[in-house]
PDB file of C-alpha atoms in Angstrom:
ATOM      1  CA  UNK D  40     -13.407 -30.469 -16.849  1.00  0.00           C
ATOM      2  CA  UNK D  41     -14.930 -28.092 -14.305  1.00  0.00           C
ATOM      3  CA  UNK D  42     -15.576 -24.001 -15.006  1.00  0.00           C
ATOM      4  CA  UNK D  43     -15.807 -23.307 -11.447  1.00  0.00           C
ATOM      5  CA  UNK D  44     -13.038 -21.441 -11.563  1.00  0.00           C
ATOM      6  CA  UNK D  45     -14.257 -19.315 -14.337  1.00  0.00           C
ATOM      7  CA  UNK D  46     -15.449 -16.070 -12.766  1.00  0.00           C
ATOM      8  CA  UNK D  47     -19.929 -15.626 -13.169  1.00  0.00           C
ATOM      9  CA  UNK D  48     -19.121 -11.875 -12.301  1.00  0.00           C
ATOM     10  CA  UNK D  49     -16.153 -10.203 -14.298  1.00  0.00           C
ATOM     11  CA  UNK D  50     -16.928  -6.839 -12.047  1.00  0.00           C
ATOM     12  CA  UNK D  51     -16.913  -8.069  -8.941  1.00  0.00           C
ATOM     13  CA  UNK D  52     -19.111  -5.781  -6.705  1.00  0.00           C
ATOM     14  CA  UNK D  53     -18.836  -3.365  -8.394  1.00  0.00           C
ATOM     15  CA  UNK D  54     -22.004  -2.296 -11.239  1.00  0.00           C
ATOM     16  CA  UNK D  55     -20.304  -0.454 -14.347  1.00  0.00           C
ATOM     17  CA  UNK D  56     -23.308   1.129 -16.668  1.00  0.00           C
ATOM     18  CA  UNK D  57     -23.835   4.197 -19.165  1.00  0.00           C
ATOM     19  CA  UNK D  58     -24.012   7.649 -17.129  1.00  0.00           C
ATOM     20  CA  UNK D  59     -27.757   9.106 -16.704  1.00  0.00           C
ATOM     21  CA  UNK D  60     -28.435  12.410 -16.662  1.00  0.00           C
ATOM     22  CA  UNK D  61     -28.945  12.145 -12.492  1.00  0.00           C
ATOM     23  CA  UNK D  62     -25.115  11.277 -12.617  1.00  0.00           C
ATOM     24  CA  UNK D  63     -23.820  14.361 -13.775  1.00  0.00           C
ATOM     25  CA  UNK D  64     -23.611  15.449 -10.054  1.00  0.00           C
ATOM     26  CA  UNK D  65     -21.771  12.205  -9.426  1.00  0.00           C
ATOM     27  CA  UNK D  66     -19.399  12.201 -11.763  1.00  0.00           C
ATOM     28  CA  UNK D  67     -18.577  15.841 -11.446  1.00  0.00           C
ATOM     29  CA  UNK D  68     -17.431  14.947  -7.462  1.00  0.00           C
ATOM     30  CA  UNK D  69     -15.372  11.940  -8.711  1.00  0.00           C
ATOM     31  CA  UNK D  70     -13.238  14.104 -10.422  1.00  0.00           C
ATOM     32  CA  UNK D  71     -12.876  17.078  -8.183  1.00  0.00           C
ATOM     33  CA  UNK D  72     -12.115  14.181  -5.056  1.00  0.00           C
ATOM     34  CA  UNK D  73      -9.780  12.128  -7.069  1.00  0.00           C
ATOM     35  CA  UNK D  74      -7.858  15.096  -8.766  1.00  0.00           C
ATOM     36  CA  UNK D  75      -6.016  17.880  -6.768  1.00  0.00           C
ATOM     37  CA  UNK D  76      -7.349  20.956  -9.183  1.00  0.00           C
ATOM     38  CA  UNK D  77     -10.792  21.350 -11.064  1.00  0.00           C
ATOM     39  CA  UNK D  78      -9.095  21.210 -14.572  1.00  0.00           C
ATOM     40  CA  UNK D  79     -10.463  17.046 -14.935  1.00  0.00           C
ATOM     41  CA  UNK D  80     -14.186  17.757 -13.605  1.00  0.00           C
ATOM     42  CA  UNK D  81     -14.138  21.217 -16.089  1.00  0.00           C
ATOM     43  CA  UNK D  82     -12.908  18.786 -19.040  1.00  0.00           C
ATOM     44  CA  UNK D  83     -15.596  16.482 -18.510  1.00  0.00           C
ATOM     45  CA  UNK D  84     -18.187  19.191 -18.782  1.00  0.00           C
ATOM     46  CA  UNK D  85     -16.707  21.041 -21.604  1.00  0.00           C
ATOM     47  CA  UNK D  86     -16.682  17.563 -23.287  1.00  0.00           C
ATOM     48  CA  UNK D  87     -20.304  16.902 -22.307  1.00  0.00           C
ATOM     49  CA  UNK D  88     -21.065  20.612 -24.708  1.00  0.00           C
ATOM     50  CA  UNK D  89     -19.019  19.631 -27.417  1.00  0.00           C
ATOM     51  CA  UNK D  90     -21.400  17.681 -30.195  1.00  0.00           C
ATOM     52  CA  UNK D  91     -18.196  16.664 -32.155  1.00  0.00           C
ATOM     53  CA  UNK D  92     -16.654  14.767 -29.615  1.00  0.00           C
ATOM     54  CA  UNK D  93     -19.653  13.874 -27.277  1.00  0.00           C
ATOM     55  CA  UNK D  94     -20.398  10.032 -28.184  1.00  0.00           C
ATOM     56  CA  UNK D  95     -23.539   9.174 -26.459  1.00  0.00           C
ATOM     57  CA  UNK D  96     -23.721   5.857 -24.744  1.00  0.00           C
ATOM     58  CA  UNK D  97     -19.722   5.898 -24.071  1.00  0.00           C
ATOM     59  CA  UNK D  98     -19.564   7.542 -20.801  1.00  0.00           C
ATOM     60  CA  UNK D  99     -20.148   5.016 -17.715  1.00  0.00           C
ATOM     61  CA  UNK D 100     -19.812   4.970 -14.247  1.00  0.00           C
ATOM     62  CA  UNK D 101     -19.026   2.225 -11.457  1.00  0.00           C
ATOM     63  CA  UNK D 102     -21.572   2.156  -8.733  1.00  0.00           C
ATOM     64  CA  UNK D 103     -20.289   0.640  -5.304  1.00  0.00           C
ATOM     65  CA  UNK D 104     -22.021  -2.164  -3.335  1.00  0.00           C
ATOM     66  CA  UNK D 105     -24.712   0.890  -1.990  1.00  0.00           C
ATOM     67  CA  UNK D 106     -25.439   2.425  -5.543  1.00  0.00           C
ATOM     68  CA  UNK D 107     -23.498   5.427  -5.671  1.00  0.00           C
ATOM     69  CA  UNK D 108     -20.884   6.449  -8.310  1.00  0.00           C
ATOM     70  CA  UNK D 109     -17.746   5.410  -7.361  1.00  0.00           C
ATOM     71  CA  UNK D 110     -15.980   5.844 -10.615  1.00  0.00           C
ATOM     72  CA  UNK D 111     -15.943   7.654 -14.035  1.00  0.00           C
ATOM     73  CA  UNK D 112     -14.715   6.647 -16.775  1.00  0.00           C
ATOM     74  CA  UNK D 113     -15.270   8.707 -20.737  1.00  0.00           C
ATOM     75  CA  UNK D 114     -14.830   7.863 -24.237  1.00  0.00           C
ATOM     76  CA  UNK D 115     -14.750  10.761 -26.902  1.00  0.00           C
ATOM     77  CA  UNK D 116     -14.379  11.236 -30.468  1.00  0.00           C
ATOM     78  CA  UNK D 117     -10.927  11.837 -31.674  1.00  0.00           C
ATOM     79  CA  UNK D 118      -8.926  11.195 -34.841  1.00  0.00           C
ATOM     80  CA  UNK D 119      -5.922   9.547 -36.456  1.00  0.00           C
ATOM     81  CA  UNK D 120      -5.179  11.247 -39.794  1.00  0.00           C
ATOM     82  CA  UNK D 121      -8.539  11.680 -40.937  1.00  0.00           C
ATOM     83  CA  UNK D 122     -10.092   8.297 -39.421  1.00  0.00           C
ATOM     84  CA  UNK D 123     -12.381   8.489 -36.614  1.00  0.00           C
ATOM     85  CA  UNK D 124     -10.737   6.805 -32.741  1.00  0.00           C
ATOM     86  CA  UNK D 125     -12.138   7.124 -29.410  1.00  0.00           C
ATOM     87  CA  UNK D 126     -10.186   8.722 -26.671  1.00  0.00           C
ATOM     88  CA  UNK D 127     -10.373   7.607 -22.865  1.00  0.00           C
ATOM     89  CA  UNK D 128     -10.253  10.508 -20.675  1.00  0.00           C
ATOM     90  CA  UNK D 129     -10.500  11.115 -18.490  1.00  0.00           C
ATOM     91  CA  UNK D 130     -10.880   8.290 -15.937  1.00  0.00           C
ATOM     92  CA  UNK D 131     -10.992   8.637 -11.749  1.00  0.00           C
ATOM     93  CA  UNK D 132     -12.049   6.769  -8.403  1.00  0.00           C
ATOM     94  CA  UNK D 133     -13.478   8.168  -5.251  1.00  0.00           C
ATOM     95  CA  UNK D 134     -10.539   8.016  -3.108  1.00  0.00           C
ATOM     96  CA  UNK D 135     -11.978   5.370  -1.211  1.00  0.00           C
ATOM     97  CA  UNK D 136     -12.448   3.037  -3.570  1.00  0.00           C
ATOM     98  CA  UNK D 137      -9.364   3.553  -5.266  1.00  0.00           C
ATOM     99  CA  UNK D 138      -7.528   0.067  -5.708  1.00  0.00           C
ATOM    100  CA  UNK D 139     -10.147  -1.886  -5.217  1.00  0.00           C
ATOM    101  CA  UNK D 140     -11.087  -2.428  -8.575  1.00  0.00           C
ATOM    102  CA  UNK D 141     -13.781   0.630  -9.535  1.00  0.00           C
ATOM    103  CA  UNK D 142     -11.112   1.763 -11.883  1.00  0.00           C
ATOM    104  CA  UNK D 143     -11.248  -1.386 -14.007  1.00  0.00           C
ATOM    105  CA  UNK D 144     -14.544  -2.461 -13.559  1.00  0.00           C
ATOM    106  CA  UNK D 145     -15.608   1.171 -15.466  1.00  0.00           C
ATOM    107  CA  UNK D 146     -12.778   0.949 -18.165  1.00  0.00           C
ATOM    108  CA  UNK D 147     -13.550  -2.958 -18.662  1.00  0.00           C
ATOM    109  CA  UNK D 148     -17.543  -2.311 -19.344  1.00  0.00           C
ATOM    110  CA  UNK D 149     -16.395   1.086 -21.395  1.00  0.00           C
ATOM    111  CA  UNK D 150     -14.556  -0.225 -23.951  1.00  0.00           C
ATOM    112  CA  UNK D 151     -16.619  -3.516 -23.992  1.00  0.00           C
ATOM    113  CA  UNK D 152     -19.141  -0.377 -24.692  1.00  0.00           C
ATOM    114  CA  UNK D 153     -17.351   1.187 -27.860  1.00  0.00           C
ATOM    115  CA  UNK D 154     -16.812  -2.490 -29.416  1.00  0.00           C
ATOM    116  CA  UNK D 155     -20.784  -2.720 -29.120  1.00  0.00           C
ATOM    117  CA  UNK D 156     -20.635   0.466 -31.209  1.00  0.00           C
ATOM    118  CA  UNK D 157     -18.534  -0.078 -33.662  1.00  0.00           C
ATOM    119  CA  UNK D 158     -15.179   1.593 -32.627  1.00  0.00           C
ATOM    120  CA  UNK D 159     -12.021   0.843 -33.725  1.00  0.00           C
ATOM    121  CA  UNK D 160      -9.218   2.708 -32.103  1.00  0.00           C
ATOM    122  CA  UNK D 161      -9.125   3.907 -28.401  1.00  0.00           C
ATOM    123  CA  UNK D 162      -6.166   5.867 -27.559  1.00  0.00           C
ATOM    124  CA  UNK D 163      -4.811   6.488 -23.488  1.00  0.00           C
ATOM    125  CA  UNK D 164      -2.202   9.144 -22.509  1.00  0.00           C
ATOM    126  CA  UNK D 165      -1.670   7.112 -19.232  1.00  0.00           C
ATOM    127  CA  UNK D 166      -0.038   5.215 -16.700  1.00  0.00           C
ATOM    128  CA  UNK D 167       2.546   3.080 -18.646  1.00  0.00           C
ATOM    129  CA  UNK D 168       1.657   0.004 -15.932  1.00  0.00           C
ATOM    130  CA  UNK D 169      -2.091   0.226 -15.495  1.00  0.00           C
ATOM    131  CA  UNK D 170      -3.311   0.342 -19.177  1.00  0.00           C
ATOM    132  CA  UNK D 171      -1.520  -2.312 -20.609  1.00  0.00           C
ATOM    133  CA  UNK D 172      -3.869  -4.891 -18.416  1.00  0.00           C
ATOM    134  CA  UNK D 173      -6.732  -3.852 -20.711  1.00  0.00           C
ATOM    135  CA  UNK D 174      -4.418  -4.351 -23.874  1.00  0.00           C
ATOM    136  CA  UNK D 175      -2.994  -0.883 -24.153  1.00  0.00           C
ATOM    137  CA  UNK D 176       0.017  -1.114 -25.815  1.00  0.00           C
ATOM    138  CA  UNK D 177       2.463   1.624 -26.918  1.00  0.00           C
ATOM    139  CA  UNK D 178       0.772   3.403 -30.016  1.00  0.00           C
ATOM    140  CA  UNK D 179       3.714   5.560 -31.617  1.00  0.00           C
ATOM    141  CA  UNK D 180       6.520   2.470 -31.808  1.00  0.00           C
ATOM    142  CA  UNK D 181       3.565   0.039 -32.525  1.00  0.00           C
ATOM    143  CA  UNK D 182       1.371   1.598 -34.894  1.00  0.00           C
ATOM    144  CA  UNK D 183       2.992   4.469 -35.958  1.00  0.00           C
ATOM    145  CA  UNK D 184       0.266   6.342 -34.246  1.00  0.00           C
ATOM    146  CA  UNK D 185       2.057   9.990 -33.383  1.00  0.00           C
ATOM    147  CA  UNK D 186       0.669  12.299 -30.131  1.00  0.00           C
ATOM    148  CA  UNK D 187       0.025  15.814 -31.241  1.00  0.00           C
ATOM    149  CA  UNK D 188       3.017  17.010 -28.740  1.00  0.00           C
ATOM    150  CA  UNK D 189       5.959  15.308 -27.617  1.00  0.00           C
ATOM    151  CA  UNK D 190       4.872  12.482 -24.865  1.00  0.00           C
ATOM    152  CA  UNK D 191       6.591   9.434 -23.985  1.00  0.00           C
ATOM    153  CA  UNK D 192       5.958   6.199 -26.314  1.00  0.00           C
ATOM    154  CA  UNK D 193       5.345   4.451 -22.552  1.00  0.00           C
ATOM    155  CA  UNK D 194       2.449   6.572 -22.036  1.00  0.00           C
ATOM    156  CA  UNK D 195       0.695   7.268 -25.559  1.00  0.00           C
ATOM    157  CA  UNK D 196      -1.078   4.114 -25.631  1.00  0.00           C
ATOM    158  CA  UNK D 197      -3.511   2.591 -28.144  1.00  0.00           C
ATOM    159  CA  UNK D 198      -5.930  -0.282 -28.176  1.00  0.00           C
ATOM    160  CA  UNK D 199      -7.661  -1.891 -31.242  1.00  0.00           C
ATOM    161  CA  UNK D 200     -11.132  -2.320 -30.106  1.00  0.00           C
ATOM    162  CA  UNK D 201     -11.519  -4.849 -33.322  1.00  0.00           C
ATOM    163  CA  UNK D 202      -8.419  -6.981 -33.818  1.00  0.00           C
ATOM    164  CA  UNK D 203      -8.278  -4.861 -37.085  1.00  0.00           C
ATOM    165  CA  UNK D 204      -4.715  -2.719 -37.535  1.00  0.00           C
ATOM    166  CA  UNK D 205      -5.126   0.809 -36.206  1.00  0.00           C
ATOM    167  CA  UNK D 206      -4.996   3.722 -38.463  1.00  0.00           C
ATOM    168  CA  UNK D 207      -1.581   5.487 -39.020  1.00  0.00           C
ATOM    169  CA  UNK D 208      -1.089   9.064 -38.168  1.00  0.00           C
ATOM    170  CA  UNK D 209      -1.143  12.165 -36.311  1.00  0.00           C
ATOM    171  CA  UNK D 210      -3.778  12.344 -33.415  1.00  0.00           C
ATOM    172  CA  UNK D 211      -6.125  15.227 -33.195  1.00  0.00           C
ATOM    173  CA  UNK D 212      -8.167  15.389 -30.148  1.00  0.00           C
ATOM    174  CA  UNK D 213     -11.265  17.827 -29.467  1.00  0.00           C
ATOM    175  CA  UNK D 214     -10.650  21.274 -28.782  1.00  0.00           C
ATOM    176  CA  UNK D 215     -12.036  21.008 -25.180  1.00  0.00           C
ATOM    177  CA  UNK D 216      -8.332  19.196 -24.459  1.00  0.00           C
ATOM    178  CA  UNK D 217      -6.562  22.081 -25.277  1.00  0.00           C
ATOM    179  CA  UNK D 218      -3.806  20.019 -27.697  1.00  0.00           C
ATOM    180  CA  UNK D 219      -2.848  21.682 -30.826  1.00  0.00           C
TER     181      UNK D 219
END
């Protein structure tokens, strides 16, 4: 039997790692290119100041082929009921690397990030057909995890980062989100 088909690179070109403080910059443009307003970049800081959600180690970024930051992706502390989850956002691409696989490259090595740490339960409000290829499923009609406002079961998405059943309950997220 041959493994040459087996891939020796799971990121293609693309390098995903833990964000430095030199990145800040970076990631600060990602979001302001990749988003029409400021209101992703400004939640990314806030989140940054917040020592109850800020989970060092668990935000990366995707450098391109040359070394620079194409992509962002961020992991912070959030809650089901009373038990400690992760939540990813948010995520963006430079638009010009958009589609060509930044986007997964940073959200593969991310949550292969919070398993390495000992998390549980990530939770996505998201694209109902991008997060699913990282396991994503529904997280209200699956696992009876409820959003803190009304959002489509398509788009409230949870992952379990252990194979273990995810908590039950109402999400809380930090107060930087602006969710009550």
């Amino acid at each position: 039997m041959s493994i040459s088909n087996v891939p020796s690179d799971p990121y293609g070109n693309w390098r995903p790692r833990p964000e430095t403080a030199a990145d800040i910059p970076a990631v600060r443009r990602i979001h302001l290119a990749a988003f029409e307003a400021a209101e992703e970049a400004d939640l990314v800081d806030a989140l940054r100041r917040d020592p109850l959600a800020w989970l060092p180690g668990l935000s990366y970024v995707t450098d391109a082929p040359d070394g620079t930051p194409a992509a962002h992706a961020l992991l912070t502390r959030c809650y089901v009921g009373e038990v400690p989850a992760v939540a990813l956002a948010p995520c963006a691409v430079l638009p010009g690397h958009q589609k060509s696989g930044a986007g997964s490259a940073v959200v593969r090595a991310l949550l292969a990030a919070a398993r390495a740490a000992g998390e549980r339960t990530a939770l996505v409000l998201g694209h109902p057909s991008y997060y699913p290829r990282f396991g994503f499923v529904p997280a209200a009609s699956r696992y009876g995890i409820r959003p803190p406002q009304p959002w489509p079961d398509d788009a409230f998405l949870a992952l379990s980062l252990d194979d273990s059943i995810p908590p039950r309950g109402t999400v809380r997220y930090a107060a930087a989100f602006g969710i009550d």
